[in-house]
XYZ file of C-alpha atoms in Angstrom:
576
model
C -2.430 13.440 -13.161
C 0.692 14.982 -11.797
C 2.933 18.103 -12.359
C 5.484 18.859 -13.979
C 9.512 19.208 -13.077
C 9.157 23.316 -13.220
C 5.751 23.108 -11.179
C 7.355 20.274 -8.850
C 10.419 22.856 -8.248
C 8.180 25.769 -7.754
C 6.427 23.546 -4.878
C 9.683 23.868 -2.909
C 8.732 27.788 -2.345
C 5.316 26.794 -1.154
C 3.817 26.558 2.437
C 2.357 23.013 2.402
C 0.525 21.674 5.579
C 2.493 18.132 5.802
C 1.205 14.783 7.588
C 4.510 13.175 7.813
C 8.051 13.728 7.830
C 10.371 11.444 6.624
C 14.772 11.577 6.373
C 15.462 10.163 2.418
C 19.418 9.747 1.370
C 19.909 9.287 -2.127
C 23.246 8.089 -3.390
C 24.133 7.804 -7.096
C 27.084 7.078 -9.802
C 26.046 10.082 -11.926
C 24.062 14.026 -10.875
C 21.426 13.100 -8.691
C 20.452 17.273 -7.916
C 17.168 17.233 -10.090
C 16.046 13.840 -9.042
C 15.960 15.436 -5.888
C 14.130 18.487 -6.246
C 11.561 16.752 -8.411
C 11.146 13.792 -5.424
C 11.127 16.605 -2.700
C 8.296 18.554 -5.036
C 6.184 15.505 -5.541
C 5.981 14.122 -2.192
C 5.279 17.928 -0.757
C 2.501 17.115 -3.254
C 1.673 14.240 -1.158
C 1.865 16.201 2.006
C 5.063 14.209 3.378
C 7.948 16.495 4.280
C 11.424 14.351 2.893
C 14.605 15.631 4.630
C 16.666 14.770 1.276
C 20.423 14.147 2.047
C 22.537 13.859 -1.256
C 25.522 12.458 -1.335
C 28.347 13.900 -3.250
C 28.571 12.572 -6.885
C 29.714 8.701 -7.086
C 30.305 8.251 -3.594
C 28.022 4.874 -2.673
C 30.864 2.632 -1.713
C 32.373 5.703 0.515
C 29.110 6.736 2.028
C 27.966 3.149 3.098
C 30.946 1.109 4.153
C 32.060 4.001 6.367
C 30.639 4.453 9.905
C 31.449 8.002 9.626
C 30.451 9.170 6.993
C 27.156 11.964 6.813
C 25.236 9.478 5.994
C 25.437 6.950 9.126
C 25.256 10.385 11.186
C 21.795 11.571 9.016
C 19.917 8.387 10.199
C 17.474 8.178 7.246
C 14.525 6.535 7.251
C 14.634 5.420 3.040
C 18.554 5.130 1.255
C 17.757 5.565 -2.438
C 20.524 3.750 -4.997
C 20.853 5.262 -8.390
C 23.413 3.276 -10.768
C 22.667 4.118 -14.049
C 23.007 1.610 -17.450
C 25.770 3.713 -19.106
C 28.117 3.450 -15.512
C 27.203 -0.246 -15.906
C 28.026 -0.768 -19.852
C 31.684 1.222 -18.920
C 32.184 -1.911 -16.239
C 31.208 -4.343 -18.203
C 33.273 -3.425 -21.396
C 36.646 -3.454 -19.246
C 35.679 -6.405 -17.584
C 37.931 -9.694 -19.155
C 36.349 -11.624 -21.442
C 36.318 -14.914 -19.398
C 34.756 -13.294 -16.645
C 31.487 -11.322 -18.469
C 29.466 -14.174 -17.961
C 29.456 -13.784 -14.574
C 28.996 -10.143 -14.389
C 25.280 -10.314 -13.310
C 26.379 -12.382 -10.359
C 28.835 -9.841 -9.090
C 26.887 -7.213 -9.377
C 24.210 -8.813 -8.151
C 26.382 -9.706 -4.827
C 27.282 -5.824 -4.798
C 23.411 -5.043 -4.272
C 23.068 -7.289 -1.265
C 25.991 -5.665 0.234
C 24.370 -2.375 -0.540
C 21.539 -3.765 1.275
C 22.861 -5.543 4.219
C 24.806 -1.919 5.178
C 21.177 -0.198 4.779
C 19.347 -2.501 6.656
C 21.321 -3.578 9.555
C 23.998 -0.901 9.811
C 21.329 2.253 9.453
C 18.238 0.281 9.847
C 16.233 1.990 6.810
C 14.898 0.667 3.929
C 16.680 -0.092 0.595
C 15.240 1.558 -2.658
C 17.346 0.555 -5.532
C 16.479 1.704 -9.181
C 16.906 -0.873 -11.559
C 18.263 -0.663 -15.132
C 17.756 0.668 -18.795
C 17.908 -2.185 -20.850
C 19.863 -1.108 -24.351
C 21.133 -3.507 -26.707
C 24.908 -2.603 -27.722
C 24.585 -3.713 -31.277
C 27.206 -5.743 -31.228
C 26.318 -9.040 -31.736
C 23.088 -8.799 -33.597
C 20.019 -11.015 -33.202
C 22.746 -13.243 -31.503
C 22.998 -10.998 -28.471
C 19.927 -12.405 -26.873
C 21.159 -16.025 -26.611
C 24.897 -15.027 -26.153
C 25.731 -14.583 -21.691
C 28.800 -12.363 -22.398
C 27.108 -9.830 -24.402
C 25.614 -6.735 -22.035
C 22.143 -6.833 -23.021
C 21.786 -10.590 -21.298
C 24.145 -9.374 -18.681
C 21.733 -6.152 -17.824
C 18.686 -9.030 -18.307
C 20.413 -11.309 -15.744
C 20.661 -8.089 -12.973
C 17.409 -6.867 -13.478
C 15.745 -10.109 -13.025
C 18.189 -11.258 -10.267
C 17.212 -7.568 -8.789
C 13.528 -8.784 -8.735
C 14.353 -11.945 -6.820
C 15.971 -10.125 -4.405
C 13.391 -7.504 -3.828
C 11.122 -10.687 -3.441
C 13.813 -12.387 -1.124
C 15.095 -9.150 1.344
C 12.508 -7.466 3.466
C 13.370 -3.642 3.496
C 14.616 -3.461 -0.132
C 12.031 -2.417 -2.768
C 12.732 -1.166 -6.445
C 12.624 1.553 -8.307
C 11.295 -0.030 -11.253
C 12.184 1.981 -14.590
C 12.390 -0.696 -16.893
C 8.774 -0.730 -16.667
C 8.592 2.456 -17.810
C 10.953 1.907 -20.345
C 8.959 -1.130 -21.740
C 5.671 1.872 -22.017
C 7.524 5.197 -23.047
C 10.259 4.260 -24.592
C 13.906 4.852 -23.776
C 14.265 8.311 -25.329
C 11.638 9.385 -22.856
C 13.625 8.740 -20.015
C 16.957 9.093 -21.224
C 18.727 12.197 -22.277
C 21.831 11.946 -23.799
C 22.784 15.379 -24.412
C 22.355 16.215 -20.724
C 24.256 13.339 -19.982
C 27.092 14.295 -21.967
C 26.771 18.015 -20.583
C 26.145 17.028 -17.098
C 25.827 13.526 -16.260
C 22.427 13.579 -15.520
C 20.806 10.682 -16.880
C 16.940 11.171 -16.596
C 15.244 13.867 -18.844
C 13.498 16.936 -17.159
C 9.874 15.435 -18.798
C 10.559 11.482 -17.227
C 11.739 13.356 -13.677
C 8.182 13.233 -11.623
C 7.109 9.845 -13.476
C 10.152 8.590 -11.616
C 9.447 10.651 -8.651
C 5.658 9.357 -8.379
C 7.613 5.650 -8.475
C 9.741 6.509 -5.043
C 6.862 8.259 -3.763
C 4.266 5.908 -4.194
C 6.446 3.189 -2.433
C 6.705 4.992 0.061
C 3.340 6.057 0.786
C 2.492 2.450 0.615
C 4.723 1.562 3.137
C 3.313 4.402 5.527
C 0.151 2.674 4.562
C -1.379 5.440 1.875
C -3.302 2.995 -0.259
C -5.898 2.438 -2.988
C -8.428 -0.063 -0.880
C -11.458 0.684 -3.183
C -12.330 0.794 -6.651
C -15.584 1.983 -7.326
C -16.876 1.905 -11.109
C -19.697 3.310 -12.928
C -21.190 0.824 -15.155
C -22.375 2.252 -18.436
C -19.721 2.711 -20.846
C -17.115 2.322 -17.777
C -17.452 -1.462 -17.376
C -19.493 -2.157 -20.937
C -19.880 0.090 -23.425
C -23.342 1.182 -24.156
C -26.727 2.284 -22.129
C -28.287 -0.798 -20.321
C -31.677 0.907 -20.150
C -31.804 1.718 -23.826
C -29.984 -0.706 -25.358
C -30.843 -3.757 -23.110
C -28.903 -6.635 -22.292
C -28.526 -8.253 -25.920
C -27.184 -5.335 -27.388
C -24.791 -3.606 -24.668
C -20.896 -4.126 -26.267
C -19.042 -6.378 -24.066
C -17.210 -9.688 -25.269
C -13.855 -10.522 -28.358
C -15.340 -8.128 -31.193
C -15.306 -4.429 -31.678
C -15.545 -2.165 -28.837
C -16.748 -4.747 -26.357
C -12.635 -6.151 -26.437
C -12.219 -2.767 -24.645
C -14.535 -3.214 -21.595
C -13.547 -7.088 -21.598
C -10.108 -5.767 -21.148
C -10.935 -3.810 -18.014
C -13.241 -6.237 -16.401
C -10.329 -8.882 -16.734
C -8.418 -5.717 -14.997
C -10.710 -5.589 -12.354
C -11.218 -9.083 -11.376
C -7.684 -9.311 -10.973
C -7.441 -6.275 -8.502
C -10.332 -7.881 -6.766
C -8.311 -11.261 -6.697
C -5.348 -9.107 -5.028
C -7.840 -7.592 -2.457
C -8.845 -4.230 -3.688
C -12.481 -4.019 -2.603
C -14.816 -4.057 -5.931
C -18.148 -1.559 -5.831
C -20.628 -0.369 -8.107
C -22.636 3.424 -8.233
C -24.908 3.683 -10.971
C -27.659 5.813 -12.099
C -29.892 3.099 -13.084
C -32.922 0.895 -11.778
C -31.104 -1.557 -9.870
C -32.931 -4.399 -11.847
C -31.899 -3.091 -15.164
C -28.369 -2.573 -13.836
C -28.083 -6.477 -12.495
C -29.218 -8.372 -15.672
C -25.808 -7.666 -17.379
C -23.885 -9.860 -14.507
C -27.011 -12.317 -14.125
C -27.599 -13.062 -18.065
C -25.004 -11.894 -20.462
C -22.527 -14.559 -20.807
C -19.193 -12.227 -22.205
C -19.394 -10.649 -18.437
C -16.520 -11.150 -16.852
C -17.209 -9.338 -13.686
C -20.039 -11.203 -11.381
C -21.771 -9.959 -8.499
C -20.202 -12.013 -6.477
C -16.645 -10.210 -7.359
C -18.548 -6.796 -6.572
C -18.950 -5.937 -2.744
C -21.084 -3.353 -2.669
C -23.527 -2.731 -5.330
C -25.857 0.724 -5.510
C -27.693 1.238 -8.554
C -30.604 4.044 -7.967
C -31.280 7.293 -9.296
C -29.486 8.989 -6.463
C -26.538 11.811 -6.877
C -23.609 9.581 -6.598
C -21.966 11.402 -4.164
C -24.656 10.077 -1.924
C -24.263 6.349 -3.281
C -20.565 7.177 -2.385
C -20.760 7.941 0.825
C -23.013 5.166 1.459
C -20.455 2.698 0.566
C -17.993 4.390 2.657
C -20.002 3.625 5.939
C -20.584 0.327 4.894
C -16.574 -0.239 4.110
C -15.616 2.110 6.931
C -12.173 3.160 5.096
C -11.293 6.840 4.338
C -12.512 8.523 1.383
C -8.667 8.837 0.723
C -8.577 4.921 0.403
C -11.115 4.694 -2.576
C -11.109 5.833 -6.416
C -13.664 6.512 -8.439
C -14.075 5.834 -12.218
C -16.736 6.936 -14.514
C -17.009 8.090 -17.909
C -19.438 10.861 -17.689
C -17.043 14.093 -16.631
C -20.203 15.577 -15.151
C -20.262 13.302 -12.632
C -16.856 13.386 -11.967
C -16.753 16.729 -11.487
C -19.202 16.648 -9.177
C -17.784 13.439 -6.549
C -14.173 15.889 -7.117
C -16.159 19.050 -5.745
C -18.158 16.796 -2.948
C -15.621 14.419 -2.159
C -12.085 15.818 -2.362
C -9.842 13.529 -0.758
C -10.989 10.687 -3.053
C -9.567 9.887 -6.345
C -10.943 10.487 -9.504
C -9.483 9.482 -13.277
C -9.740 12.178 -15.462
C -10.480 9.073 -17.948
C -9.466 10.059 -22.186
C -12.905 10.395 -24.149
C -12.218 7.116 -26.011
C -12.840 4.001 -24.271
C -10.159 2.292 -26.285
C -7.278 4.481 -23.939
C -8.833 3.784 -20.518
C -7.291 0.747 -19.227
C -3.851 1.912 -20.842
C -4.591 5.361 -18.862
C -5.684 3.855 -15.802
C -2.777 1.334 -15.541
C -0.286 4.641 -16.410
C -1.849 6.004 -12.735
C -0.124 3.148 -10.711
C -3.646 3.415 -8.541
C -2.766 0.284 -6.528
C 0.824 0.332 -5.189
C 1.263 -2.432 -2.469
C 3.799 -3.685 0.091
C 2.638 -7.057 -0.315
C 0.458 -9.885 -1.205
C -1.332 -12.302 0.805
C -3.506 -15.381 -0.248
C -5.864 -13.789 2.552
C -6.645 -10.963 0.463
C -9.244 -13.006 -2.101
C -11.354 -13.033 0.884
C -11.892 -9.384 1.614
C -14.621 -9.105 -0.879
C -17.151 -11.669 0.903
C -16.090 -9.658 4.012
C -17.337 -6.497 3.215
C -21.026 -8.317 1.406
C -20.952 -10.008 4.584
C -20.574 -6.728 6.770
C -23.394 -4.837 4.329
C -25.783 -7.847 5.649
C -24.887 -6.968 9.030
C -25.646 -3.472 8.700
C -29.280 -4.403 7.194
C -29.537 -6.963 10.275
C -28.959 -4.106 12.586
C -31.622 -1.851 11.522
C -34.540 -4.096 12.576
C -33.150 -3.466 16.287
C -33.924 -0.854 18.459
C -30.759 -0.724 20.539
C -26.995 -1.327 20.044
C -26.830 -3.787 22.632
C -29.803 -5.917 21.869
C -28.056 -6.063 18.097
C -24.733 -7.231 19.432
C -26.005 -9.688 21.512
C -27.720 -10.844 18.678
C -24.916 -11.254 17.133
C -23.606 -14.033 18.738
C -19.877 -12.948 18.649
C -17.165 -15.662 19.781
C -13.373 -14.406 19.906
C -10.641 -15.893 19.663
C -6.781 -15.649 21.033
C -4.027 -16.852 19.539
C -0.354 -15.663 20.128
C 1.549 -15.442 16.578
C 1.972 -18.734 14.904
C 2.691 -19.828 10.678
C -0.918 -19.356 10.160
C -2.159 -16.326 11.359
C 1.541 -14.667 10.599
C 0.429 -12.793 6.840
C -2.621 -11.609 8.390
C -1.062 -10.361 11.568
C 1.603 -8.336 9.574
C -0.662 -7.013 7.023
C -2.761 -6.023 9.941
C 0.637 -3.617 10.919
C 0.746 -2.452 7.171
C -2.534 -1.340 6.551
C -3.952 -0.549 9.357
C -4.163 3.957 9.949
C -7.526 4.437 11.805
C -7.496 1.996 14.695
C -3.264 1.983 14.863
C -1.909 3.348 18.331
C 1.639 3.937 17.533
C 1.308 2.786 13.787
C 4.505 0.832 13.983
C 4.875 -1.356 10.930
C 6.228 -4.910 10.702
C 6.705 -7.541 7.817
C 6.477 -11.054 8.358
C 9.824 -11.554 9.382
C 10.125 -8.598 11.692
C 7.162 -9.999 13.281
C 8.747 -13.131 13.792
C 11.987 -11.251 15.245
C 10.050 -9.649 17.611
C 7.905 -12.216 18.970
C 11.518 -14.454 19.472
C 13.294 -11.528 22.044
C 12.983 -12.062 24.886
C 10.243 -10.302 26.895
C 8.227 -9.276 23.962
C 4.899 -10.941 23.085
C 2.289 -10.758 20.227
C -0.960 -11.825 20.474
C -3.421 -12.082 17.834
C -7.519 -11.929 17.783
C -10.366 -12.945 15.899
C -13.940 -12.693 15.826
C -16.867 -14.807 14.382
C -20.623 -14.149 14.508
C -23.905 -15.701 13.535
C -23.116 -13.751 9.784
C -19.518 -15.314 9.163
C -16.064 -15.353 10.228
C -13.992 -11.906 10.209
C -10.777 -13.659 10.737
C -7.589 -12.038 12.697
C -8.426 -8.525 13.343
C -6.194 -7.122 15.640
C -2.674 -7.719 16.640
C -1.241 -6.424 19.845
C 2.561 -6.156 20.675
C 3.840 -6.210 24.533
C 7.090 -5.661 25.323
C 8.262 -6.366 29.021
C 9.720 -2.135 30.520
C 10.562 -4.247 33.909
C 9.985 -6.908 36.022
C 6.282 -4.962 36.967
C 5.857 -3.194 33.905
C 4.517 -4.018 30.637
C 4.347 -1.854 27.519
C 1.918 -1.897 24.967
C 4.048 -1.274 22.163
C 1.101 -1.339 19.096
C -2.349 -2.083 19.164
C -3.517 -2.131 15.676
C -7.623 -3.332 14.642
C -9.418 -3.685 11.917
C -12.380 -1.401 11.426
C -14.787 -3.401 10.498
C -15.337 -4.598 14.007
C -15.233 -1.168 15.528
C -18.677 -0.509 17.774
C -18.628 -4.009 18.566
C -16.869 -4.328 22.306
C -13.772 -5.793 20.735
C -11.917 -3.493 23.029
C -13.197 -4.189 25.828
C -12.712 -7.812 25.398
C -8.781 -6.957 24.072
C -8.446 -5.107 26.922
C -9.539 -7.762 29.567
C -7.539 -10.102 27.816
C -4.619 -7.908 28.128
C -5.037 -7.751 32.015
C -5.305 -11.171 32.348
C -2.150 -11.913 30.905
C -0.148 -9.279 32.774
C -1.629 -10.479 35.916
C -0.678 -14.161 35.058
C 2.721 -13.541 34.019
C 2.929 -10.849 37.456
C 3.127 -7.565 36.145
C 1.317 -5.018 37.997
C 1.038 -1.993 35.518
C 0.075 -1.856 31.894
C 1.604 0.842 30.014
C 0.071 2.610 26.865
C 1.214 5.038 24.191
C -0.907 7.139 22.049
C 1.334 8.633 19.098
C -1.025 10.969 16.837
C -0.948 10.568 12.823
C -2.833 12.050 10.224
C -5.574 9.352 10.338
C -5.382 7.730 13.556
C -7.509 10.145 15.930
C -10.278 7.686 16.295
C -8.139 6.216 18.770
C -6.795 9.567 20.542
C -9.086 8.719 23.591
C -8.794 4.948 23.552
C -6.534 4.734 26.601
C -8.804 6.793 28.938
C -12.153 5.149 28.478
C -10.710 1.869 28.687
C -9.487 3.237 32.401
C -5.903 4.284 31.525
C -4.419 6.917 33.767
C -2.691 10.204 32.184
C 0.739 10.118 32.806
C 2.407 12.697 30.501
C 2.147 13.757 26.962
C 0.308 11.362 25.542
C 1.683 7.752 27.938
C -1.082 5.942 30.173
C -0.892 3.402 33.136
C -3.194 0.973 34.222
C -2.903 -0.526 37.445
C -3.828 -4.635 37.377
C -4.602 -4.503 40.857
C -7.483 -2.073 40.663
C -9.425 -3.416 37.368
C -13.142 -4.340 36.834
C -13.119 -6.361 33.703
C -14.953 -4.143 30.709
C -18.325 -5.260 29.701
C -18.563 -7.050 26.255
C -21.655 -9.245 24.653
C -18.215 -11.586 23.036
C -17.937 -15.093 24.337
C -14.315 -16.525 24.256
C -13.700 -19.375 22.361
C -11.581 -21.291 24.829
């Protein structure tokens, strides 16, 4: 599902209407120029616009440890870290033999150094490939158990390189020996061209590994996968429910039903990570249930499914039902069904969503579909297990709603309760993934990880306060995070404001925003100060500031004067 290195070049001549622009350095011990043009092509792909600065060949120690150098004046926003396995196999054979067994270590040492320049010195975010594991034939079988041979050296980096990335906020990696482990080395390695050249990738591995950079860093602009929606027959068991009935569809440990017990496993497991689990089918919605009611191989239950539309409706329909129920972009969802009919049609209907062209044998789906790297993340939070009952809570809302004839008769109804709590060990996962992965409702879309949360919250004149909500249906936990930061003694800045949107339409800004004058008015401020900066996907917001009673300053920057206020109406209680 992506091009190729010619095509990806060729998309360097094209006009391409981009969202974002971002400032990339890339910095590597052997020819880097291709890796760039392919990451340049692929994320033009992607609509982002990468300023690429490329250092001159093996010049990582030069370019980071001096101030001067072009790149501490380019500022980037990403440094990307190439050191390829052949550089590192030179090192280690000239290294004594007393001290190979701590190799790893060193090197090891050498990557937080990389990353402690990157971080603190340029403030940008450390992507650092790691390496090509190749056994040196030296020492045999033995080479496994023996620390001073390079194949447990290389073992000891790359796993040391995965604590780190687990350990250092702003450091991520480029993770090839993945790829290794399911195309082989020879796919990614060419050593003719590295003998001609240096160049260690092959032209046919270049936008695999481009996809890798890019799709880290979409995630950490917050481009996700939110949504998986399946099709059911011969998606998630093989077989026709209708025709076949529930005794004889193929699901379970024999034949052909290994193959759809292998993807529900798949799926439960992105549902226990947080991606939101739906269902379209063309089926009578009875028929379709009995599978996860009766047949005792399912592994997939309704209760791991949030939204569940079996009719004999166009799917594109169904689709866009579930979108209004989840109330994410069409651009956070994919869509995988077997028939290529019907995924045609949700393509022609429903561009910006996501569509597997899935092989024609079931036995290559889940092999195909893991190949995609659908669900690239920026982290994982225990809180995410819950989303699921969130959204088949929200769909029960939405029914709830319909028996009213008014908006405000159905919030009332509701019996919302809020709650305020400034940033504490509890609420702090929530509160940062609420930064990550919030686009729609995101003011300035500023991003912050747990501990640049913390850091923030602990300067001086800077607050965060959290909220949550509750209603007669069930608690939506913290959803929505605000960040003040003190301009002057009478001024204070609202430096993000970033909601969930599942409580949009519910007077949770007006009760955020009489919260927020409250506490500049206790704490003697006499102006509130907003900012509006426009994304791709945040114009819901665009007039936020104004109908809240914000006064236009200049290009895009409101004030609000404490003094002349009227608190907001809202039908939500505090819980005090």
């Amino acid at each position: 599902m992506y091009s190729d290195f010619n095509s990806l070049k060729k998309n360097l001549k094209k006009e391409f209407s981009c969202k974002y622009k971002l400032k990339v350095a890339v910095l590597g011990d052997s020819a880097t120029q291709l890796l760039c043009i392919a990451l340049k092509g692929f994320a033009l792909e992607n609509r982002i616009d990468l300023s690429i600065y490329e250092a001159d060949y093996n010049q990582i120690h030069l370019q980071l440890q001096n101030p001067q150098s072009y790149l501490h004046q380019f500022e980037p926003d990403y440094v990307i870290i190439f050191e390829n396995h052949k550089k590192l196999a030179s090192n280690f054979y000239v290294t004594p033999p007393d001290t190979k067994p701590c190799f790893a270590q060193e090197k090891l040492q050498e990557v937080e150094s990389y990353h402690a320049i990157v971080s603190h010195s340029l403030n940008a975010k450390l992507l650092y490939f790691n390496f090509l594991e190749v056994d040196d034939a030296i020492y045999g079988s033995y080479t496994s158990s023996y620390v001073g041979s390079l194949l447990y050296q290389t073992r000891l980096i790359n796993i040391g390189l995965m604590q780190l990335a687990a350990k250092l906020s702003q450091f991520q990696l480029v993770d090839i020996l993945s790829k290794q482990a399911q195309y082989g080395i020879d796919y990614l390695f060419d050593f003719k061209n590295y003998i001609k050249a240096d160049m260690v990738f092959s032209l046919e591995s270049l936008p695999l590994i481009a996809k890798i950079i890019v799709d880290q860093i979409k995630a950490q602009l917050g481009i996700i996968t939110k949504c998986a929606i399946f099709d059911l027959d011969n998606t998630l068991w093989g077989g026709i429910i209708g025709d076949d009935g529930v005794e004889k569809i193929q699901i379970g440990n024999f034949g052909i039903g290994k193959v759809f017990t292998e993807i529900q496993y798949w799926a439960k497991e992105l549902k226990k990570r947080g991606i939101i689990l739906c269902v379209v089918s063309k089926n009578t919605e009875n028929i379709a249930l009995e599978p996860f009611l009766k047949h005792p191989d399912m592994i997939l239950k309704m209760d791991d499914i949030a939204v569940f539309i079996a009719n004999w409706d166009n799917k594109v329909s169904n689709i866009k039902k579930i979108q209004q129920i989840l109330n994410i972009g069409f651009d956070s969802m994919v869509f995988i069904d077997d028939n290529p009919f019907e995924r045609n049609m949700v393509k022609e209907n429903i561009p910006e969503i996501l569509v597997p062209e899935l092989p024609e044998d079931p036995s290559e789906y889940l092999a195909y579909l893991k190949s995609l790297n659908l669900f690239e993340t920026t982290q994982v939070s225990s809180l995410d297990e819950n989303r699921t009952e969130k959204y088949q809570t929200e769909s029960a809302r939405l029914k709830h709603a319909s028996l009213f004839k008014d908006e405000e008769s159905y919030l009332r109804d509701l019996n919302m309760i809020a709650q305020v709590d400034p940033l504490n060990q509890y609420n702090l996962p929530r509160a940062s993934q609420l930064t990550l992965r919030s686009n729609q409702f995101n003011l300035r879309t500023l991003r912050f990880s747990e501990e640049e949360l913390l850091s923030y919250k602990n300067t001086e004149g800077q607050f965060v306060i959290n909220f949550s909500l509750k209603d007669k249906f069930g608690d939506h936990g913290l959803i929505a995070i605000i960040l003040l930061k003190e301009l002057n003694s009478n001024q204070l800045f609202i430096e993000n404001w970033a909601m969930s949107c599942r409580v949009l339409k519910r007077g949770m800004e007006n009760f955020i925003m009489n919260t927020l004058v409250d506490f500049a008015a206790k704490n003697n401020y006499e102006e509130l100060v907003g900012e509006y900066i426009p994304t791709a996907k945040n114009e819901l917001v665009k007039n936020l500031y104004p109908s809240l009673g914000f006064e236009d300053v200049f290009n895009n920057q409101w004030i609000l004067k404490i003094n002349t206020y009227y608190q907001l109406s809202t039908t939500i209680s505090n819980n005090l």
